[in-house]
């Protein structure tokens, strides 16, 4: 089937599934549906031949299976996929977010800027109107108050008049469009710096929020909340892990517990934990930036006071650069404020994707399952096997890396997001954290960690066998593609995967580095 025809077929399938779900009262995004189509086709138990063109009966079967899965509100797997889709559509790196944020601000200012740079004012009234437009532009660009607030407008006008009197508009109007835009931006930073300095001296600053104080409260509050969520999440996933670990030693118990979908619940909690850790890392970066910026702010304000103190006139070459630096620093405070707000909202909006746990695992059921079990944390598991390292003498042809002999050891990108591939492959999908100090196996330029030395030795005997087993398990639980970062392994499995990826965007969140993604909604 030609690519354009295949694309049309897939889009029609996605549309039909979306309409069918809507008829049952469930509104689903095209991105979520596209990912579910991929998940259903990948699962070998559904019997789709990925090398054969879909016929009408295949399409009907695919639609039915996808709708059934998308309407299964009590399934933790669906919650995990929805969480992954939501996170991908709403999270991006700090650098990308700030770039996009500034791009949006510039686009909003473009029409206001154009009104000024295209202006042909000549009469007194027209020149006064142009001057007021410049003041409004400065307030919109700086974000320091509303251009409709009289007090703020008066204060900003006074600051502008001190560096750019209205009489200079004639010269301004003779400039090229590009030069006008540059001068507008420069004047805005100088006027902003003046207003910020006046605020610090208690002589102005109308409508300027105390961003350092706001961030001083918001960052610890956000950090504390995420830490609390992480603690609760880890307590729960350690319980699930303990139960699944017992199941691996008692297959009969596994059949009894099948109805509870504990494995799926563990994947859900692990994914939530990973997203919280990504967000927390960004919040910590914000905290570090703000701490540095507060020192810079104090230093710049002190420098200005020393420069201006008891002088009737100060050369512009001395103060303008400090005013500009002060304004740029305040822009950074605004960026951090928006970032913290976005990260806080993102954290809050991830919580609904944990709903199935309360339904499936009430306190009574959990306590009954945990009777006589030892619940271990990730840290205790790692500590338990710290001393049992891989012996290099046991392996002549394999490369093993250790912290004491490997540069940038903690920056290695570990496969399966740092979980032990051998344990996952040889049990019913049990996720245990790998222990890097045991030794990291380097195989075909990829790095693998293991939870015990025995697991490391077994995997090293035939890495490809276990890598294939993991891939097969992921086909049955599509949420593992994101959770274990298996995207590359599934790139070529479906001939029309490029089409699916155009609907379900690939991961944007960063890969996991030691020590311890997504299809897109």
XYZ file of C-alpha atoms in Angstrom:
521
model
C 0.000 0.000 0.000
C 1.433 3.437 -0.956
C 2.347 5.628 2.069
C -0.348 8.229 1.327
C -3.041 5.536 1.075
C -1.792 3.843 4.270
C -1.844 7.201 6.032
C -5.448 7.747 4.967
C -6.445 4.269 6.231
C -4.792 4.838 9.624
C -6.380 8.286 10.015
C -9.805 6.835 9.214
C -9.263 4.071 11.803
C -8.241 6.640 14.410
C -11.293 8.779 13.620
C -13.652 5.790 13.799
C -12.233 4.678 17.169
C -12.560 8.216 18.535
C -16.208 8.439 17.409
C -17.024 5.018 18.868
C -15.513 6.004 22.246
C -17.415 9.313 22.171
C -20.685 7.427 21.627
C -19.943 5.662 24.946
C -19.314 8.971 26.685
C -15.494 8.782 26.594
C -13.680 11.620 24.804
C -10.195 10.551 23.656
C -7.550 12.521 21.787
C -6.275 11.401 18.397
C -2.802 11.009 19.871
C -4.025 8.603 22.546
C -5.982 6.618 19.959
C -2.948 6.475 17.634
C -0.805 5.072 20.409
C -3.489 2.521 21.300
C -3.640 1.382 17.665
C 0.109 0.794 17.772
C -0.184 -1.045 21.098
C -2.941 -3.376 19.852
C -1.123 -4.174 16.586
C 2.130 -4.885 18.434
C 0.559 -7.340 20.890
C 1.076 -10.803 19.294
C -1.944 -12.216 21.160
C -4.169 -10.064 18.912
C -2.934 -11.893 15.791
C -2.112 -8.962 13.500
C 0.500 -9.569 10.809
C 2.606 -6.432 10.712
C 3.917 -7.222 7.220
C 0.472 -7.611 5.648
C -1.916 -4.888 4.500
C -4.948 -4.541 6.770
C -8.127 -5.962 5.210
C -11.656 -4.979 6.214
C -11.987 -7.679 8.890
C -8.606 -6.617 10.343
C -9.812 -3.028 10.567
C -13.068 -4.033 12.275
C -11.170 -6.192 14.752
C -8.610 -3.419 15.385
C -11.336 -0.843 16.040
C -13.170 -3.160 18.416
C -10.020 -4.066 20.406
C -8.924 -0.431 20.672
C -12.349 0.770 21.807
C -12.542 -2.003 24.418
C -9.136 -1.037 25.843
C -9.883 2.697 25.773
C -13.133 2.175 27.690
C -11.551 -0.068 30.352
C -11.462 2.585 33.069
C -10.266 0.182 35.797
C -7.118 -0.919 33.991
C -3.828 0.567 35.298
C -2.249 -0.014 31.852
C -4.649 2.446 30.262
C -3.974 4.955 33.054
C -0.230 4.609 32.408
C -0.601 5.170 28.673
C -2.825 8.197 29.295
C -0.250 9.537 31.755
C 2.550 9.065 29.220
C 0.545 10.813 26.495
C -0.348 13.704 28.810
C 3.236 14.163 29.970
C 4.618 14.172 26.451
C 2.130 16.767 25.292
C 2.711 19.066 28.260
C 6.360 18.661 29.233
C 9.449 19.869 27.461
C 12.962 20.680 28.596
C 13.600 23.882 30.491
C 15.528 25.366 27.532
C 12.824 24.502 24.994
C 10.076 25.817 27.235
C 11.774 29.195 27.765
C 12.505 29.494 24.042
C 8.837 28.841 23.244
C 7.678 31.180 26.041
C 9.747 34.047 24.631
C 8.618 33.291 21.094
C 4.965 33.560 22.168
C 5.648 36.864 23.960
C 7.340 38.265 20.857
C 4.433 37.217 18.642
C 1.964 38.945 20.980
C 4.005 42.145 20.846
C 4.433 42.146 17.073
C 1.244 44.109 16.303
C 1.982 46.711 19.022
C 5.566 47.056 17.732
C 4.302 47.426 14.173
C 1.958 50.271 15.179
C 5.014 52.154 16.425
C 7.581 51.320 13.720
C 5.113 51.968 10.863
C 3.870 55.225 12.427
C 4.139 58.436 10.386
C 3.194 60.885 13.154
C 3.733 64.564 12.335
C 1.253 66.686 14.319
C 1.610 67.333 18.057
C -1.393 65.137 18.871
C -0.057 62.298 16.725
C 3.373 62.506 18.373
C 1.800 62.436 21.867
C -0.256 59.401 20.861
C 2.885 57.667 19.520
C 4.728 58.395 22.761
C 1.927 56.805 24.764
C 2.025 53.771 22.476
C 5.721 53.419 23.252
C 4.922 53.521 26.997
C 2.251 50.826 26.513
C 4.692 48.712 24.499
C 7.263 48.980 27.303
C 4.773 47.833 29.926
C 3.646 44.899 27.804
C 7.208 43.843 26.996
C 8.501 44.211 30.564
C 5.432 42.651 32.216
C 5.697 45.221 35.012
C 2.130 46.412 35.348
C -0.929 47.100 33.248
C -0.884 49.764 30.476
C -4.411 50.766 31.610
C -3.378 51.613 35.191
C -2.893 55.404 35.440
C -0.301 55.311 38.260
C 1.807 52.716 36.450
C 1.580 54.626 33.136
C 2.650 57.888 34.838
C 5.618 56.224 36.544
C 6.750 54.536 33.312
C 6.288 57.755 31.319
C 8.433 59.689 33.821
C 11.175 57.032 33.583
C 11.043 57.125 29.770
C 11.175 60.947 29.683
C 14.385 60.859 31.730
C 16.199 58.919 28.975
C 14.130 59.597 25.852
C 12.197 62.889 25.902
C 9.242 63.224 23.548
C 11.263 65.819 21.600
C 13.489 62.989 20.328
C 10.605 61.301 18.492
C 11.483 63.203 15.316
C 14.900 61.519 15.156
C 13.332 58.156 16.048
C 10.901 58.393 13.110
C 13.772 58.812 10.624
C 15.299 55.466 11.591
C 14.837 52.248 9.597
C 12.231 49.753 10.827
C 14.925 47.432 12.182
C 16.711 50.255 14.016
C 13.409 51.392 15.523
C 12.755 47.878 16.829
C 16.251 47.692 18.350
C 15.867 51.091 20.018
C 12.440 50.144 21.413
C 13.884 47.005 23.009
C 16.887 48.852 24.431
C 14.755 51.695 25.809
C 12.425 49.133 27.404
C 15.284 47.485 29.298
C 16.666 50.855 30.472
C 13.239 52.097 31.642
C 12.572 48.733 33.315
C 15.919 48.965 35.107
C 15.100 52.499 36.301
C 11.710 51.395 37.651
C 13.241 48.398 39.434
C 15.918 50.615 41.007
C 13.313 53.168 42.117
C 11.260 50.368 43.637
C 14.264 49.190 45.640
C 14.800 52.770 46.869
C 11.128 53.043 47.908
C 10.407 55.724 45.316
C 8.308 53.781 42.808
C 7.679 50.274 41.521
C 3.917 50.550 41.238
C 2.436 47.234 40.013
C 5.746 45.328 40.235
C 5.355 41.980 42.017
C 8.054 40.935 44.455
C 9.161 37.961 42.358
C 12.151 36.977 44.530
C 9.833 36.738 47.562
C 7.194 34.828 45.575
C 9.809 32.336 44.355
C 11.318 32.085 47.842
C 7.953 30.656 48.985
C 6.845 28.817 45.840
C 9.974 26.723 45.219
C 10.176 25.089 48.689
C 6.400 24.523 48.669
C 6.545 22.816 45.261
C 9.601 20.772 46.246
C 7.960 19.649 49.482
C 4.776 18.620 47.665
C 6.650 16.583 45.021
C 8.824 14.970 47.723
C 5.667 13.967 49.592
C 4.110 12.514 46.416
C 7.318 10.643 45.665
C 7.435 9.162 49.161
C 3.829 7.936 48.953
C 4.401 6.573 45.441
C 7.545 4.696 46.421
C 5.891 3.207 49.507
C 3.140 1.832 47.286
C 5.369 0.547 44.484
C 7.662 -1.170 47.034
C 4.568 -3.030 48.263
C 3.673 -4.099 44.713
C 7.268 -5.186 44.105
C 7.307 -7.304 47.274
C 4.085 -9.051 46.239
C 5.317 -9.706 42.680
C 8.640 -10.976 44.002
C 6.780 -13.522 46.117
C 4.677 -14.483 43.083
C 7.839 -15.395 41.127
C 8.596 -18.019 43.788
C 4.996 -19.217 44.041
C 3.277 -19.549 40.606
C -0.025 -20.690 42.181
C -0.205 -17.426 44.071
C 0.238 -15.629 40.729
C -2.951 -17.155 39.338
C -4.901 -16.094 42.411
C -3.637 -12.504 42.092
C -4.154 -12.149 38.342
C -7.451 -10.317 38.854
C -5.698 -7.538 40.792
C -3.382 -6.553 37.904
C -0.515 -5.874 40.324
C 2.106 -5.940 37.562
C 0.201 -3.273 35.603
C -0.200 -1.262 38.802
C 3.553 -1.448 39.419
C 4.269 -0.124 35.920
C 1.812 2.705 36.544
C 3.513 3.685 39.803
C 7.020 3.374 38.352
C 6.066 5.670 35.468
C 4.560 8.198 37.868
C 7.719 8.049 39.992
C 9.904 8.709 36.931
C 7.827 11.702 35.835
C 7.899 13.139 39.357
C 11.695 12.768 39.410
C 11.993 14.588 36.068
C 9.813 17.443 37.370
C 11.660 17.569 40.691
C 14.982 17.800 38.867
C 13.675 20.844 36.974
C 12.388 22.437 40.200
C 15.833 21.951 41.766
C 17.373 23.626 38.703
C 14.960 26.542 39.213
C 16.005 26.774 42.869
C 19.695 26.877 41.918
C 19.082 29.542 39.271
C 17.037 31.695 41.647
C 19.637 31.446 44.410
C 22.316 32.671 41.997
C 20.041 35.406 40.612
C 19.217 36.772 44.065
C 22.930 37.307 44.721
C 23.286 39.015 41.343
C 20.251 41.236 42.062
C 21.660 42.402 45.387
C 25.068 43.071 43.780
C 23.601 45.049 40.856
C 21.372 47.197 43.079
C 24.332 47.918 45.377
C 26.489 48.839 42.374
C 23.803 51.262 41.168
C 23.543 52.894 44.593
C 27.306 53.320 44.764
C 27.377 54.797 41.229
C 24.482 57.221 41.737
C 25.017 58.126 45.422
C 25.007 61.896 46.101
C 25.661 62.779 42.461
C 23.486 65.248 40.586
C 24.497 63.833 37.197
C 25.919 60.446 36.245
C 27.240 59.568 32.760
C 24.804 57.306 30.917
C 27.738 55.082 29.938
C 28.065 54.175 33.627
C 24.428 53.568 34.614
C 22.683 52.379 31.434
C 24.554 49.054 31.277
C 23.594 48.371 34.924
C 19.930 49.275 34.262
C 19.947 46.914 31.252
C 21.551 44.101 33.279
C 18.982 44.657 36.054
C 16.085 44.432 33.569
C 17.494 41.262 31.977
C 17.894 39.710 35.426
C 14.260 40.516 36.236
C 13.201 38.803 33.003
C 14.972 35.700 34.322
C 12.979 35.968 37.562
C 9.794 36.120 35.462
C 10.913 33.038 33.519
C 11.520 31.065 36.716
C 8.127 32.124 38.101
C 6.331 30.843 34.999
C 8.419 27.649 35.001
C 7.572 26.859 38.621
C 3.885 27.453 37.931
C 3.959 25.130 34.895
C 5.837 22.381 36.778
C 3.479 22.638 39.752
C 0.412 22.362 37.492
C 1.964 19.439 35.613
C 2.475 17.580 38.894
C -1.124 18.172 39.934
C -2.500 17.001 36.584
C -0.606 13.687 36.713
C -2.508 12.536 39.814
C -5.778 11.555 38.073
C -3.856 8.860 36.177
C -3.432 6.929 39.445
C -7.159 6.444 39.983
C -7.305 2.672 39.449
C -5.143 1.928 42.511
C -7.794 2.926 45.023
C -10.378 0.801 43.196
C -8.182 -2.297 42.839
C -6.220 -2.149 46.079
C -8.209 -0.971 49.102
C -6.195 -0.961 52.352
C -7.666 -4.289 53.516
C -6.639 -6.158 50.353
C -3.124 -4.711 50.412
C -2.592 -5.649 54.060
C -3.795 -9.192 53.377
C -1.396 -9.580 50.438
C 1.538 -8.204 52.431
C 1.173 -10.537 55.404
C 4.525 -12.140 56.312
C 6.322 -10.254 53.535
C 9.514 -8.215 53.802
C 9.085 -4.951 51.921
C 12.398 -3.634 50.584
C 13.165 -0.159 49.265
C 15.264 0.404 46.127
C 18.068 1.739 48.328
C 18.047 -1.328 50.601
C 18.143 -3.660 47.586
C 21.197 -1.879 46.202
C 22.925 -1.849 49.598
C 22.233 -5.574 50.009
C 24.480 -6.511 47.059
C 27.061 -3.709 47.129
C 29.938 -6.044 48.004
C 29.207 -8.708 45.379
C 30.859 -7.313 42.254
C 31.522 -8.908 38.885
C 34.996 -10.467 38.662
C 36.722 -9.340 35.480
C 38.740 -12.553 35.431
C 35.486 -14.458 34.771
C 35.018 -12.647 31.453
C 37.716 -12.505 28.806
C 35.711 -11.031 25.915
C 33.167 -8.772 27.634
C 33.691 -5.201 28.806
C 32.607 -4.314 32.345
C 32.681 -0.803 33.808
C 33.123 0.153 37.472
C 32.868 3.509 39.266
C 36.461 3.496 40.448
C 37.918 2.912 36.958
C 35.455 4.682 34.615
C 35.403 8.414 33.924
C 31.925 10.020 34.090
C 30.531 6.705 35.370
C 27.369 8.344 36.731
C 26.612 9.943 33.336
C 26.365 6.680 31.376
C 22.968 6.205 29.722
C 21.698 2.894 31.085
C 19.318 0.635 29.167
C 15.825 -0.069 30.527
C 15.962 3.157 32.558
C 18.327 1.513 35.024
C 16.185 -1.553 35.812
C 17.654 -5.057 35.760
C 16.991 -6.522 32.301
C 17.686 -10.103 33.371
C 15.158 -10.050 36.231
C 12.525 -8.446 34.027
C 13.086 -10.983 31.224
C 13.070 -14.101 33.418
C 10.159 -13.249 35.739
C 6.647 -12.118 34.969
C 7.807 -8.564 34.271
C 9.253 -7.771 37.711
C 11.063 -4.405 37.799
C 14.016 -4.247 40.195
C 16.584 -1.444 40.188
C 19.985 -2.269 38.737
C 23.031 -1.773 40.953
C 25.792 0.022 38.993
C 28.485 -0.765 41.571
C 28.169 -4.508 40.802
C 29.467 -3.654 37.348
C 27.938 -2.238 34.181
C 28.014 -4.453 31.097
C 28.903 -2.707 27.851
C 27.344 -4.633 24.949
C 27.167 -3.239 21.411
C 27.779 0.305 22.702
C 24.878 0.047 25.162
C 25.080 -0.193 28.953
C 23.221 -2.624 31.252
C 22.913 -2.830 35.051
C 21.761 -5.750 37.200
C 20.316 -6.158 40.681
C 22.664 -9.046 41.631
C 25.959 -10.492 40.422
C 24.194 -13.754 39.501
C 21.797 -11.793 37.268
C 24.755 -10.029 35.653
C 26.525 -13.329 34.917
C 23.393 -14.964 33.485
C 22.609 -12.002 31.202
C 26.238 -11.793 30.035
C 26.146 -15.427 28.822
C 23.655 -14.506 26.089
C 22.662 -10.808 26.048
C 20.714 -11.009 22.769
C 18.449 -13.726 24.187
C 17.326 -11.503 27.063
C 17.124 -8.372 24.932
C 14.700 -10.231 22.630
C 12.679 -11.524 25.584
C 12.280 -7.971 26.899
C 11.153 -6.779 23.477
C 8.508 -9.541 23.335
C 7.207 -8.635 26.805
C 6.947 -4.986 25.758
C 4.735 -5.973 22.818
C 2.169 -7.272 25.314
C 2.393 -4.177 27.526
C 2.888 -1.167 25.276
C 3.375 1.195 28.224
C 6.786 -0.477 28.678
C 8.041 1.097 25.432
C 8.093 4.441 27.223
C 8.730 3.171 30.732
C 11.867 1.197 29.740
C 12.841 3.551 26.893
C 12.536 0.943 24.133
C 11.553 3.344 21.341
C 14.468 2.495 19.057
C 13.725 -1.231 19.188
C 10.216 -0.627 17.885
C 11.037 1.921 15.187
C 11.079 -0.607 12.331
C 8.565 -3.180 13.526
C 5.527 -1.683 11.818
C 5.774 -0.619 8.173
C 3.405 2.296 8.800
C 5.004 3.220 12.140
C 6.055 6.563 10.663
C 2.399 7.363 10.133
C 1.557 6.333 13.671
C 4.400 8.468 14.957
C 3.007 11.445 13.064
C -0.122 11.029 15.193
C 1.648 9.841 18.360
C 4.730 11.975 18.809
C 7.964 10.382 20.068
C 9.428 11.061 23.495
C 10.827 14.460 24.389
C 11.749 13.836 28.014
C 15.450 13.171 28.631
C 16.871 9.661 29.039
C 17.794 8.423 32.481
C 21.351 8.742 33.693
C 22.846 6.978 36.667
C 22.022 6.702 39.447
C 18.364 6.555 39.562
C 9.208 9.395 26.358
C 6.561 9.062 24.841
C 4.228 8.553 22.348
C 2.231 11.597 22.529
C -2.570 13.442 23.708
